[in-house]
């Protein structure tokens, strides 16, 4: 199942941060769809564009990444 995580990145956009457990049978198709093969894996999906995030896990760095991708769409 998809487990919602707390909102760590308050923004004006409606952005959900979810934790998907790819080792659970009911999530395997979703993980295959987004080519998730290693854990942890962070993907930002906006307007059907998938961006992999491999930056620092700090809230500020993640916010910058999200804003950059929203503004470039």
PDB file of C-alpha atoms in Angstrom:
ATOM      1  CA  UNK A   1       0.000   0.000   0.000  1.00  0.00           C
ATOM      2  CA  UNK A   2       1.000   3.624  -0.335  1.00  0.00           C
ATOM      3  CA  UNK A   3       1.875   5.121   2.999  1.00  0.00           C
ATOM      4  CA  UNK A   4       1.639   8.898   3.180  1.00  0.00           C
ATOM      5  CA  UNK A   5       4.518  10.549   4.949  1.00  0.00           C
ATOM      6  CA  UNK A   6       4.247  13.811   6.863  1.00  0.00           C
ATOM      7  CA  UNK A   7       4.376  16.969   4.797  1.00  0.00           C
ATOM      8  CA  UNK A   8       7.922  18.171   5.264  1.00  0.00           C
ATOM      9  CA  UNK A   9       7.855  20.621   2.384  1.00  0.00           C
ATOM     10  CA  UNK A  10       5.069  23.193   2.745  1.00  0.00           C
ATOM     11  CA  UNK A  11       4.317  24.838  -0.594  1.00  0.00           C
ATOM     12  CA  UNK A  12       1.511  26.413  -2.537  1.00  0.00           C
ATOM     13  CA  UNK A  13       1.391  23.477  -4.955  1.00  0.00           C
ATOM     14  CA  UNK A  14      -0.530  20.339  -4.080  1.00  0.00           C
ATOM     15  CA  UNK A  15       2.425  17.992  -3.623  1.00  0.00           C
ATOM     16  CA  UNK A  16       2.230  14.639  -1.892  1.00  0.00           C
ATOM     17  CA  UNK A  17       5.260  12.813  -0.581  1.00  0.00           C
ATOM     18  CA  UNK A  18       4.602   9.102  -0.360  1.00  0.00           C
ATOM     19  CA  UNK A  19       6.558   6.091   0.759  1.00  0.00           C
ATOM     20  CA  UNK A  20       6.107   3.094  -1.521  1.00  0.00           C
ATOM     21  CA  UNK A  21       7.385  -0.228  -0.253  1.00  0.00           C
ATOM     22  CA  UNK A  22       8.569  -1.979  -3.423  1.00  0.00           C
ATOM     23  CA  UNK A  23       9.181  -5.265  -1.648  1.00  0.00           C
ATOM     24  CA  UNK A  24       5.433  -5.695  -1.134  1.00  0.00           C
ATOM     25  CA  UNK A  25       3.679  -7.670  -3.851  1.00  0.00           C
ATOM     26  CA  UNK A  26       0.875  -5.135  -4.283  1.00  0.00           C
ATOM     27  CA  UNK A  27       3.405  -2.369  -5.163  1.00  0.00           C
ATOM     28  CA  UNK A  28       5.633  -4.281  -7.595  1.00  0.00           C
ATOM     29  CA  UNK A  29       3.828  -3.094 -10.748  1.00  0.00           C
ATOM     30  CA  UNK A  30       4.084   0.523  -9.638  1.00  0.00           C
ATOM     31  CA  UNK A  31       7.793   0.140  -8.888  1.00  0.00           C
ATOM     32  CA  UNK A  32       8.356  -1.491 -12.272  1.00  0.00           C
ATOM     33  CA  UNK A  33       6.424   1.298 -14.000  1.00  0.00           C
ATOM     34  CA  UNK A  34       8.786   3.918 -12.539  1.00  0.00           C
ATOM     35  CA  UNK A  35      11.886   1.696 -12.837  1.00  0.00           C
ATOM     36  CA  UNK A  36      12.637   1.713  -9.114  1.00  0.00           C
ATOM     37  CA  UNK A  37      15.409  -0.813  -8.546  1.00  0.00           C
ATOM     38  CA  UNK A  38      17.336   0.565  -5.582  1.00  0.00           C
ATOM     39  CA  UNK A  39      16.211   1.897  -2.227  1.00  0.00           C
ATOM     40  CA  UNK A  40      15.791   4.549  -1.112  1.00  0.00           C
ATOM     41  CA  UNK A  41      14.787   6.087  -4.408  1.00  0.00           C
ATOM     42  CA  UNK A  42      13.251   9.528  -4.791  1.00  0.00           C
ATOM     43  CA  UNK A  43      11.337  10.504  -7.913  1.00  0.00           C
ATOM     44  CA  UNK A  44       9.548  13.754  -8.602  1.00  0.00           C
ATOM     45  CA  UNK A  45       6.642  13.363 -11.012  1.00  0.00           C
ATOM     46  CA  UNK A  46       4.998  16.539 -12.263  1.00  0.00           C
ATOM     47  CA  UNK A  47       2.910  17.011 -15.415  1.00  0.00           C
ATOM     48  CA  UNK A  48       3.754  13.414 -16.399  1.00  0.00           C
ATOM     49  CA  UNK A  49       7.495  14.213 -16.391  1.00  0.00           C
ATOM     50  CA  UNK A  50       9.610  11.971 -14.167  1.00  0.00           C
ATOM     51  CA  UNK A  51      12.746  13.397 -12.571  1.00  0.00           C
ATOM     52  CA  UNK A  52      15.097  11.362 -10.404  1.00  0.00           C
ATOM     53  CA  UNK A  53      16.364  13.108  -7.309  1.00  0.00           C
ATOM     54  CA  UNK A  54      19.846  12.186  -6.185  1.00  0.00           C
ATOM     55  CA  UNK A  55      20.715  15.294  -4.209  1.00  0.00           C
ATOM     56  CA  UNK A  56      21.143  15.938  -0.536  1.00  0.00           C
ATOM     57  CA  UNK A  57      18.236  14.747   1.582  1.00  0.00           C
ATOM     58  CA  UNK A  58      17.880  18.080   3.393  1.00  0.00           C
ATOM     59  CA  UNK A  59      14.491  19.785   3.242  1.00  0.00           C
ATOM     60  CA  UNK A  60      15.970  22.941   1.663  1.00  0.00           C
ATOM     61  CA  UNK A  61      17.725  21.016  -1.117  1.00  0.00           C
ATOM     62  CA  UNK A  62      14.590  19.015  -1.854  1.00  0.00           C
ATOM     63  CA  UNK A  63      12.464  22.182  -1.900  1.00  0.00           C
ATOM     64  CA  UNK A  64      14.880  23.799  -4.364  1.00  0.00           C
ATOM     65  CA  UNK A  65      14.723  20.728  -6.608  1.00  0.00           C
ATOM     66  CA  UNK A  66      10.925  20.711  -6.537  1.00  0.00           C
ATOM     67  CA  UNK A  67      10.594  24.443  -7.243  1.00  0.00           C
ATOM     68  CA  UNK A  68      13.110  24.193 -10.090  1.00  0.00           C
ATOM     69  CA  UNK A  69      11.181  21.345 -11.707  1.00  0.00           C
ATOM     70  CA  UNK A  70       7.809  23.036 -11.257  1.00  0.00           C
ATOM     71  CA  UNK A  71       9.074  26.260 -12.818  1.00  0.00           C
ATOM     72  CA  UNK A  72      10.715  24.440 -15.750  1.00  0.00           C
ATOM     73  CA  UNK A  73       7.524  22.576 -16.688  1.00  0.00           C
TER      74      UNK A  73
END
